[in-house]
Coordinates of C-alpha atoms in Angstrom, one line a residue:
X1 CA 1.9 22.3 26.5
X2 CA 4.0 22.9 23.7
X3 CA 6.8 21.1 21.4
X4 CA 10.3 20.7 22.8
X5 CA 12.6 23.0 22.1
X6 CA 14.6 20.6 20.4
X7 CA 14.7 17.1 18.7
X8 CA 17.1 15.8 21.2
X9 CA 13.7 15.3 23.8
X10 CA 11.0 13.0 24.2
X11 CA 7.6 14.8 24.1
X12 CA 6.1 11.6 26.0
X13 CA 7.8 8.3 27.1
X14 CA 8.6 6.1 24.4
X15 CA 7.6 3.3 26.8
X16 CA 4.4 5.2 26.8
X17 CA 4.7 5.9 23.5
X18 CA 5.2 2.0 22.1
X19 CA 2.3 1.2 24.0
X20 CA 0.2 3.3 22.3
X21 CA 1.3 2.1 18.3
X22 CA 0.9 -1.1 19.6
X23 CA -2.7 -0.3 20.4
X24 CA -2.9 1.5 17.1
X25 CA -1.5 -1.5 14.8
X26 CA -4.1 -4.3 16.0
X27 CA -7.0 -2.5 14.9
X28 CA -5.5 -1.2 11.4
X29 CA -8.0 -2.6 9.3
X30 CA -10.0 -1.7 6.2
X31 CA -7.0 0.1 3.9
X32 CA -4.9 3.5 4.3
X33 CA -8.5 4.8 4.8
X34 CA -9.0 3.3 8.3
X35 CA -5.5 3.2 9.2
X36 CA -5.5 7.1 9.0
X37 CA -8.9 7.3 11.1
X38 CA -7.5 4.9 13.8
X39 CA -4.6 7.6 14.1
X40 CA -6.6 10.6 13.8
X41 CA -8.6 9.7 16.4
X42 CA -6.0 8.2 18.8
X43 CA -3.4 10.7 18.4
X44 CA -5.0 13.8 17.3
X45 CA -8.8 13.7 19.3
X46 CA -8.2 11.2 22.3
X47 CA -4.6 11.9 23.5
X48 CA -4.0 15.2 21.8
X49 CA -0.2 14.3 21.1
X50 CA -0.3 16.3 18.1
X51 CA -2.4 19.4 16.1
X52 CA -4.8 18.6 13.6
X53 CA -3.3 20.8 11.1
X54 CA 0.2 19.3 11.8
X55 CA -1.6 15.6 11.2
X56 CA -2.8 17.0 7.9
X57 CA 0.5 18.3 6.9
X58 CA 2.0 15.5 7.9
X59 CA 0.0 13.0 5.7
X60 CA 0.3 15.8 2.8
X61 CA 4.1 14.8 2.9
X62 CA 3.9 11.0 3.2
X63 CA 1.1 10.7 0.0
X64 CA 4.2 12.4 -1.8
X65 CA 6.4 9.4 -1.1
X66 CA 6.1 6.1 -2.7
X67 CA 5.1 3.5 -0.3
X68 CA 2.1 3.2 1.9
X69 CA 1.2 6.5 3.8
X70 CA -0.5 5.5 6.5
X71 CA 2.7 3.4 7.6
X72 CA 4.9 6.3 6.5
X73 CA 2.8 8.6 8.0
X74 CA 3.0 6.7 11.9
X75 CA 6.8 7.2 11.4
X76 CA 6.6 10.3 11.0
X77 CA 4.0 11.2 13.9
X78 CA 6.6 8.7 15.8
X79 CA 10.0 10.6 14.8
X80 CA 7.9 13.8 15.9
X81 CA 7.3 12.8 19.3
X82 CA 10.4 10.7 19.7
X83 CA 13.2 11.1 17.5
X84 CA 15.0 8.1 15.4
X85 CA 13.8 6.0 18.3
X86 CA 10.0 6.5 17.7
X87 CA 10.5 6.7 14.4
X88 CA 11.9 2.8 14.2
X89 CA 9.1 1.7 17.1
X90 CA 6.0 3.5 15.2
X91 CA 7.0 2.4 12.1
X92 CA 7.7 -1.6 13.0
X93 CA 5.0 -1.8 15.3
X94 CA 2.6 -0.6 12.6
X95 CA 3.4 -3.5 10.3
X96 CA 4.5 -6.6 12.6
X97 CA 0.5 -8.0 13.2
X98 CA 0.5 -7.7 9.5
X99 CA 3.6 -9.4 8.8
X100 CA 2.7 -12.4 11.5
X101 CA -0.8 -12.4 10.5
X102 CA -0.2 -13.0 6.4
X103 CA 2.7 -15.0 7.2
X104 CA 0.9 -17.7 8.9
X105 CA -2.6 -17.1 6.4
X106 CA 0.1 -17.4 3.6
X107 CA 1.0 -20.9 5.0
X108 CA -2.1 -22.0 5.5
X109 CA -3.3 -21.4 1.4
X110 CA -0.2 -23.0 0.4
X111 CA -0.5 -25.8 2.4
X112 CA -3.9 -26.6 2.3
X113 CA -5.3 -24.4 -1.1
X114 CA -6.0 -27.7 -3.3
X115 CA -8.5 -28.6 -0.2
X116 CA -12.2 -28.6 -1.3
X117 CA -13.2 -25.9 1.4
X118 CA -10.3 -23.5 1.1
X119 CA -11.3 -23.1 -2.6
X120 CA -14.7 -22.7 -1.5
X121 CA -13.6 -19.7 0.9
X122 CA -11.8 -18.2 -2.1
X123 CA -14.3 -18.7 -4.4
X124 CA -16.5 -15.7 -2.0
X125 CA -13.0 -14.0 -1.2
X126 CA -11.7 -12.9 -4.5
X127 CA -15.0 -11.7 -5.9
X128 CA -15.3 -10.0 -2.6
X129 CA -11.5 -8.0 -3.8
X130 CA -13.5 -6.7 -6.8
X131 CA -16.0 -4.7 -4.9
X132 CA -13.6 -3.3 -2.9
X133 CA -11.1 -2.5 -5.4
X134 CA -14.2 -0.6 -7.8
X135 CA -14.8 0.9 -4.0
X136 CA -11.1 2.3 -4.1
X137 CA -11.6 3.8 -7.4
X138 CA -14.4 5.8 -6.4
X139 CA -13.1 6.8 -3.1
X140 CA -9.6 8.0 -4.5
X141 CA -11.7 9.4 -7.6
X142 CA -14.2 11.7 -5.4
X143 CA -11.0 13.0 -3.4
X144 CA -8.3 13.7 -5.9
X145 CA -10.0 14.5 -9.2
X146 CA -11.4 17.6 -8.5
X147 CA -11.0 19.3 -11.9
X148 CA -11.8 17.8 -15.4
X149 CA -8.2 17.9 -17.0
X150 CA -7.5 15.5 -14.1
X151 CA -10.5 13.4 -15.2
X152 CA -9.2 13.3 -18.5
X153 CA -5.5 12.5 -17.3
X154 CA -7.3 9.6 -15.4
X155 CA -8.8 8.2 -18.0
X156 CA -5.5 8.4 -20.4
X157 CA -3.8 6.4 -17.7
X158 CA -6.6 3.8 -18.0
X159 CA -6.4 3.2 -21.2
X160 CA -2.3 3.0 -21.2
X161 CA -2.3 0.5 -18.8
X162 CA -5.6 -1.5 -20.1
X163 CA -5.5 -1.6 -23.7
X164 CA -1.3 -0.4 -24.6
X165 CA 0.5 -2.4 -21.6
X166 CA 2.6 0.6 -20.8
X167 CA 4.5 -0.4 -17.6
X168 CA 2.8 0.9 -14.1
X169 CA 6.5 3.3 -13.7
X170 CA 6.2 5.1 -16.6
X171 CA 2.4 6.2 -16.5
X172 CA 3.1 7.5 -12.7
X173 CA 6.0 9.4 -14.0
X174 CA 4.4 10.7 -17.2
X175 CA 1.5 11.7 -14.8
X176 CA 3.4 13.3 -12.4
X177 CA 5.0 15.5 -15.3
X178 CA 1.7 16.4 -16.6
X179 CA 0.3 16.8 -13.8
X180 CA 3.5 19.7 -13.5
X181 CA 2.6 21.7 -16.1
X182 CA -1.0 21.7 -15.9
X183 CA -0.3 23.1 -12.4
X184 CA 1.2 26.1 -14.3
X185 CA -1.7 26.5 -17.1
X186 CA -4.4 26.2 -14.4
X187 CA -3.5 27.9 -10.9
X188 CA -6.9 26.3 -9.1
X189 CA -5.5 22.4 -10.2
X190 CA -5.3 21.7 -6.9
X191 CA -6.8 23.3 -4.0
X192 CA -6.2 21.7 -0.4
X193 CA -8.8 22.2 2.2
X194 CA -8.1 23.5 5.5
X195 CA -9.4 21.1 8.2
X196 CA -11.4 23.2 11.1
X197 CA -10.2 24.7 14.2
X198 CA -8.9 21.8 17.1
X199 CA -11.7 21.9 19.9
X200 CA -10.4 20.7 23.7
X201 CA -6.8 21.3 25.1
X202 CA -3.6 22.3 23.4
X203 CA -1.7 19.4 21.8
X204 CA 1.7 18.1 22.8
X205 CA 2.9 19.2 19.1
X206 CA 0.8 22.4 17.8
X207 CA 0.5 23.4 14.7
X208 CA 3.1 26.1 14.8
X209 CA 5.5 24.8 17.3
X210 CA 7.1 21.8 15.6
X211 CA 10.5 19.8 15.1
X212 CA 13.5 22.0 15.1
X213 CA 15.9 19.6 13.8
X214 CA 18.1 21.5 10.8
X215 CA 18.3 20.1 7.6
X216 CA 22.0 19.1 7.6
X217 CA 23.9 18.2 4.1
X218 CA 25.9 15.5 6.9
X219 CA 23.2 14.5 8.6
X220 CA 21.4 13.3 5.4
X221 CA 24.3 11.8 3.7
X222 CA 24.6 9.6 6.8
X223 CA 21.1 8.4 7.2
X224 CA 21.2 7.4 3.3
X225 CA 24.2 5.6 3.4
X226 CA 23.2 3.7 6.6
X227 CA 19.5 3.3 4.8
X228 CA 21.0 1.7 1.8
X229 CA 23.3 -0.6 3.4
X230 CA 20.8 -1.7 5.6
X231 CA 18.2 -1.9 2.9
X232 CA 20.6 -4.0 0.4
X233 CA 22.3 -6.2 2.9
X234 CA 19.7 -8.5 3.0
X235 CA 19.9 -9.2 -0.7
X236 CA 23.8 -9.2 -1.6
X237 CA 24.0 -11.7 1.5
X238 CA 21.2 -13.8 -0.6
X239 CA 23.5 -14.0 -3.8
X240 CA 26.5 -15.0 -1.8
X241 CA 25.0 -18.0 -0.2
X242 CA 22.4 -18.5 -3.0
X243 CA 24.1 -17.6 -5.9
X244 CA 23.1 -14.4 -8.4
X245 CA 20.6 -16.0 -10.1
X246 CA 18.7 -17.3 -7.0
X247 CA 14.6 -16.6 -6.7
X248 CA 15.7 -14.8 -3.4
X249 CA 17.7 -12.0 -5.2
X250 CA 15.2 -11.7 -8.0
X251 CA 12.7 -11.2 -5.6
X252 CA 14.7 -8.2 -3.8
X253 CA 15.8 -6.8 -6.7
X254 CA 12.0 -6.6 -8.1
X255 CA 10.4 -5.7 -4.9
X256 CA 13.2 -2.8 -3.8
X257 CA 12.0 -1.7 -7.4
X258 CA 8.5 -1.7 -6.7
X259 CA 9.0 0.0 -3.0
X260 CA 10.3 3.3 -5.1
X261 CA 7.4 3.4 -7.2
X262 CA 4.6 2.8 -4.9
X263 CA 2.7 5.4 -5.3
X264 CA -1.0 5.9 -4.6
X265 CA -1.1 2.9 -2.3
X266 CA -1.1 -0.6 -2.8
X267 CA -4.0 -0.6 -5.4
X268 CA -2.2 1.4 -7.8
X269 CA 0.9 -0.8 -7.3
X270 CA -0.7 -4.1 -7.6
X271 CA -1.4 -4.2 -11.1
X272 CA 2.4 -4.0 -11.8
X273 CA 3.0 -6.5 -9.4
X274 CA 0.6 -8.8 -10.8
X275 CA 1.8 -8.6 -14.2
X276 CA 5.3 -9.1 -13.5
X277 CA 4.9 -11.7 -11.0
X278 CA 2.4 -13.4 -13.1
X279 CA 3.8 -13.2 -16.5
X280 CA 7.9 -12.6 -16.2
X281 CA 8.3 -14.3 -13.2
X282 CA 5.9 -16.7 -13.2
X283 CA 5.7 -16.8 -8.9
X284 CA 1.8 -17.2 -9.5
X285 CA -0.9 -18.4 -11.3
X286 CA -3.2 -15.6 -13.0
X287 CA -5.7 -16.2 -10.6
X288 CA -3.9 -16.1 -7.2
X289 CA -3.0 -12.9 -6.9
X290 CA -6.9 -11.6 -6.1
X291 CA -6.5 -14.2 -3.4
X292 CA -3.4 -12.6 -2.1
X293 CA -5.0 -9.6 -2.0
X294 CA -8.2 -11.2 -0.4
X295 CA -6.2 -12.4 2.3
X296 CA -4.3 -9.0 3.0
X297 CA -7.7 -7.3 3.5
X298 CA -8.3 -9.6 6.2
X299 CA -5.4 -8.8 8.0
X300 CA -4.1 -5.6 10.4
X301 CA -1.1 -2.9 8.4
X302 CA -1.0 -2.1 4.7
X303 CA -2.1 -3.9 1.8
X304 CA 0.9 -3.5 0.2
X305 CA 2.0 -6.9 2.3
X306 CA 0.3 -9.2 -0.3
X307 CA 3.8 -9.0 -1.7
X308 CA 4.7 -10.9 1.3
X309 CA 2.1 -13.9 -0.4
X310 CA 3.8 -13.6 -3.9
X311 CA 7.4 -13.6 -2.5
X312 CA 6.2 -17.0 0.1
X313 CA 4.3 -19.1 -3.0
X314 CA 6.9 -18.7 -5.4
X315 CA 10.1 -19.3 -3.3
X316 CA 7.6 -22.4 -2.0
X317 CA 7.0 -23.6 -5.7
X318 CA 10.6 -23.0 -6.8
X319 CA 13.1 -23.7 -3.6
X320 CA 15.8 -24.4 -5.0
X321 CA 18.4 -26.3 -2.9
X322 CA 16.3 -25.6 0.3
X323 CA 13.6 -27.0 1.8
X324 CA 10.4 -25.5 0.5
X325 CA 8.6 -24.5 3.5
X326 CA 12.6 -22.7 4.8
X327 CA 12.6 -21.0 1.1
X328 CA 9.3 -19.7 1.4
X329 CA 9.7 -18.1 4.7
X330 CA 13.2 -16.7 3.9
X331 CA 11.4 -14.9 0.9
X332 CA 8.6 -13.6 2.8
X333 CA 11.0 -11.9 5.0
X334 CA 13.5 -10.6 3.0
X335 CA 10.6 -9.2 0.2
X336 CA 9.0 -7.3 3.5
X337 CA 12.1 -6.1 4.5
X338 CA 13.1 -4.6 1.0
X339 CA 9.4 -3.2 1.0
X340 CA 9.9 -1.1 4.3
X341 CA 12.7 -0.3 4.8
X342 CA 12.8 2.5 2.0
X343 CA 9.7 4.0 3.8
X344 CA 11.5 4.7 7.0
X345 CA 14.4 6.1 5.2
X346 CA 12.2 8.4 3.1
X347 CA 11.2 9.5 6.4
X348 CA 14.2 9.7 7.9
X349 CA 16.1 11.4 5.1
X350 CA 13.2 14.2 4.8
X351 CA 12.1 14.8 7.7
X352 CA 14.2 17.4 8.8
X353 CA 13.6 19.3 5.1
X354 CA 9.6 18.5 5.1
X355 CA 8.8 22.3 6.2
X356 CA 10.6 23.7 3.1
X357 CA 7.7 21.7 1.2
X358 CA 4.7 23.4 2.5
X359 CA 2.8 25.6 0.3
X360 CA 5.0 24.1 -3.0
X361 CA 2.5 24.3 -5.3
X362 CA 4.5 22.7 -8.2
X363 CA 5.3 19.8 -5.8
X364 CA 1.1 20.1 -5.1
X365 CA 0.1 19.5 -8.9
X366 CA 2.5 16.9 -9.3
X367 CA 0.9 14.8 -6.5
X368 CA -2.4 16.0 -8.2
X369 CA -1.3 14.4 -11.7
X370 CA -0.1 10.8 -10.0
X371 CA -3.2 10.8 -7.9
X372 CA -5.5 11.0 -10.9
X373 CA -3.0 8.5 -13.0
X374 CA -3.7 5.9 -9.4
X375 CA -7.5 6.5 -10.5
X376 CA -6.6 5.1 -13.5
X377 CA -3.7 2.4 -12.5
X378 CA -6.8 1.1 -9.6
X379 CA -9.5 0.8 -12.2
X380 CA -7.3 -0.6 -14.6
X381 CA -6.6 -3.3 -11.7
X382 CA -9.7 -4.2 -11.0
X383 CA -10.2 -5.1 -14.6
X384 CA -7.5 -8.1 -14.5
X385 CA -8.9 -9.4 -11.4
X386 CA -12.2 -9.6 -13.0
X387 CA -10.9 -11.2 -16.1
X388 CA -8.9 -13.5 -13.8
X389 CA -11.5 -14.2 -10.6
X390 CA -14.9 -14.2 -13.6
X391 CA -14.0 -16.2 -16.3
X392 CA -11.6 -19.3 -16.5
X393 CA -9.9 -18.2 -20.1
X394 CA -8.5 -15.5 -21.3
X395 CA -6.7 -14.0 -25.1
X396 CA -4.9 -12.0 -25.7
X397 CA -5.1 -9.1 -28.9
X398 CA -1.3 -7.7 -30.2
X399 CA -1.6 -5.0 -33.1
X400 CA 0.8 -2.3 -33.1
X401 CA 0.6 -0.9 -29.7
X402 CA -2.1 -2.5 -28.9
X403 CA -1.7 -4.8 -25.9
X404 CA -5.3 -5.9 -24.4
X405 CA -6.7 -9.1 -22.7
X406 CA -9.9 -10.0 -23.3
X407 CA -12.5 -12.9 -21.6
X408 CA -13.4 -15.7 -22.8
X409 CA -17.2 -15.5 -22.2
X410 CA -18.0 -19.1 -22.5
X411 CA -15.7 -19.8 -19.9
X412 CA -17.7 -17.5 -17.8
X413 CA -17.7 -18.7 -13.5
X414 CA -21.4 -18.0 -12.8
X415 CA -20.9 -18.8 -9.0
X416 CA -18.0 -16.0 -8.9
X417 CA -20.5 -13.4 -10.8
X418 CA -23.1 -13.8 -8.5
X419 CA -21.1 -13.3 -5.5
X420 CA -19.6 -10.3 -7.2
X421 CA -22.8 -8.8 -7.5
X422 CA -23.5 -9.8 -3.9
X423 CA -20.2 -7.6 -2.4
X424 CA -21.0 -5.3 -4.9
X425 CA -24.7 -5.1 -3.4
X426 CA -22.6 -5.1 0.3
X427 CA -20.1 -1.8 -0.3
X428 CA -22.5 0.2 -2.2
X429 CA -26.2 -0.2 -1.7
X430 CA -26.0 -1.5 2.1
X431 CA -22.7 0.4 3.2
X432 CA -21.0 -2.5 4.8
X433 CA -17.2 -2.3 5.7
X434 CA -14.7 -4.5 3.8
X435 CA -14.2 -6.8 6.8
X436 CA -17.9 -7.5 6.8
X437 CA -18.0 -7.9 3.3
X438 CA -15.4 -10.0 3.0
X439 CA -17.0 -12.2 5.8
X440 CA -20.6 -12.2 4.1
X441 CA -18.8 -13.4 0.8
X442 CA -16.8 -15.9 2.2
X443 CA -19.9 -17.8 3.9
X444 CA -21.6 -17.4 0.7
X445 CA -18.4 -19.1 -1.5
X446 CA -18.0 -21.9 1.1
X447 CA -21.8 -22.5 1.0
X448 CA -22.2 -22.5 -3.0
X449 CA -18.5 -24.4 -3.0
X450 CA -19.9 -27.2 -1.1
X451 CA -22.7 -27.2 -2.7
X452 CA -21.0 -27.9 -6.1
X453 CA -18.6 -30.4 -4.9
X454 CA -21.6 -32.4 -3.4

């Protein structure tokens, strides 16, 4: 079995092929992390649609692109196997559980979030998020900070974020520049692992034998026109009908920002998110975003669809002419659409030149410098859900360039601490998964919440 000769052939049905991403997206749990096993194992060991090496290759490329890989990286599996077609069907399938799942989760918490045992849930759900979040940071930490320069490149991206405020864009593109010329200083920055030999039959796509489709200068001014018209529609068609100044284009505009600078995951995106949202925009309340983010974790797809929450309760909270529960769900699909849609065109548009990339070692230790500034950006995330989720004030110190929050420790939530240490206690010492974790801590806040209302 080998690749097809060209990209103008299926290498299996995409009826078969559907069937199987389907499959793949309702058991996408547990982060990038997961998502990538569910793959590996499904397309890679069980129906040996493609090489292991080419998987690996093909996951090198997506972490290079803002957005969520392991979304970006079903695309790309999908345009391997099946052209534009599987490209779309991977890609959409991947996400829509997701998308219906926090849709209707969203509804819920804004419908019924005042509601003595929905506060309770949250009050074991969002410490639950800072377990898992400190989890993250170790996880991406062990894997992409193999050398101390990018320990200490880490670390300066903590403390930009932390204690100076220096916006989320800037430290991933003053990373990725460091991260450049270290490369040239030290030639062992980065070194990539090879992954062992395949064992059991050939795969439809090998390692060698791969896509054939030319880069064409035509081809990929095309795809980018079509991408950008179909990625801004949405929104210039919001400030016709609802004026410039609507919440609708505000929330495009800022979300097709934050889609191009998405790098590292959703973690490492998050904090930006939160701050804007939170402080410019004012879509949510300091402490609500943790609970967006405990609710993503409970659903199927990437966690980069808590946006979908912010977009939902602040179009509810400020609906303009509409009615609030039409203005919510108008924003939650138009922010998802302006959040994916720039992954399949990434995809799309470099595709055909991905091959040129392999063995780039400049483009290598500038992925290595914004992985070890995500380090930095998730830590630095997990600290303003703890000041937010742990204590019920905050203030604020301005000197210079100093720009740090600080707790309030009177204000101190003693029920949130303990369950905290509890999901802390879950990841680390007893190895549960985050769903299980999540679930332990969510018994635990609806107990203790009734308990106090009593």
């Amino acid at each position: 079995m080998t690749a097809p000769p060209t990209s103008t052939r299926d290498v299996i049905p995409l009826r078969q092929a559907a069937r199987a991403w389907f499959a793949i997206s309702l058991q996408t749990f547990g982060g990038p992390a997961g998502q990538i096993a569910v793959m590996q194992r499904a397309l890679v060991e069980e129906k040996r649609w493609i090489g292991q090496q080419r998987f690996l290759f093909a996951l090198s490329y997506c972490t290079l692109l803002p957005g969520p890989e392991a979304q970006q990286l079903a695309t790309y599996v999908g345009w391997l196997l099946n052209g534009v077609r599987g490209a779309l069907v991977a890609g959409i399938l991947f996400i829509l559980p997701g998308v219906v799942a926090l849709l209707v989760l969203s509804g819920v918490y804004v419908a019924y979030g005042d509601t003595t045992l929905v506060e309770s849930l949250f009050l074991g759900l969002a410490p639950a998020v800072i377990a898992i979040v400190l989890q993250a940071v170790i996880r991406v930490g062990r894997k992409g900070l193999g050398h101390p320069a990018l320990v200490a490149l880490a670390v300066l991206s903590f403390l930009a974020l932390t204690f100076f405020g220096v916006p989320f864009p800037v430290v991933v593109l003053v990373a990725a520049l460091l991260g450049w010329l270290l490369g040239r200083r030290i030639p062992t920055l980065t070194a990539p692992a090879r992954a062992a030999v395949d064992d059991g039959p050939p795969p439809l796509i090998s390692d060698d034998a791969l896509h054939t489709e030319r880069p064409s200068g035509r081809h990929a001014a095309k795809v980018l026109v079509i991408g950008l018209v179909v990625w801004f529609a949405p929104v210039a068609l919001a400030a016709v009908v609802f004026g410039r100044s609507s919440i609708f284009v505000d929330q495009g505009l800022f979300f097709s920002g934050a889609a191009v600078v998405t790098f590292g995951g959703a973690y490492a995106v998050l904090a930006y998110v939160a701050q804007q949202a939170v402080e410019v925009y004012g879509w949510l309340a300091p402490g609500e975003m943790v609970r967006g983010l405990a609710l993503a974790e409970t659903t199927p797809g990437p966690l980069i669809m808590v946006v979908q929450f912010v977009a939902l309760v602040g179009a509810y909270r400020a609906p303009g002419d509409l009615d609030p529960w039409v203005a919510a769900v108008v924003a939650a699909l138009l922010t998802t659409w302006v959040t994916f849609v720039p992954c399949f065109l990434f995809i799309l548009l470099g595709a055909p030149y991905v091959e040129r990339l392999r063995g780039n070692r400049d483009l290598a230790a500038a992925l290595a410098g914004i992985t070890a500034a995500v380090v930095g950006v998730i830590a630095s995330l997990a600290v303003f859900f703890a000041l937010h989720t742990l204590f019920g004030e905050t203030g604020r110190v301005t000197a210079g360039p100093l720009d740090l929050e600080y707790p309030r420790l009177a204000s101190v939530d003693w029920a949130a601490l303990a369950i905290t240490v509890l999901g802390c206690a879950l990841i680390f010492w007893r190895r549960w998964s985050v769903l299980r974790t999540l679930g332990a801590c969510a018994a635990t806040g609806v107990v203790l919440g009734l308990a106090l209302a009593a």
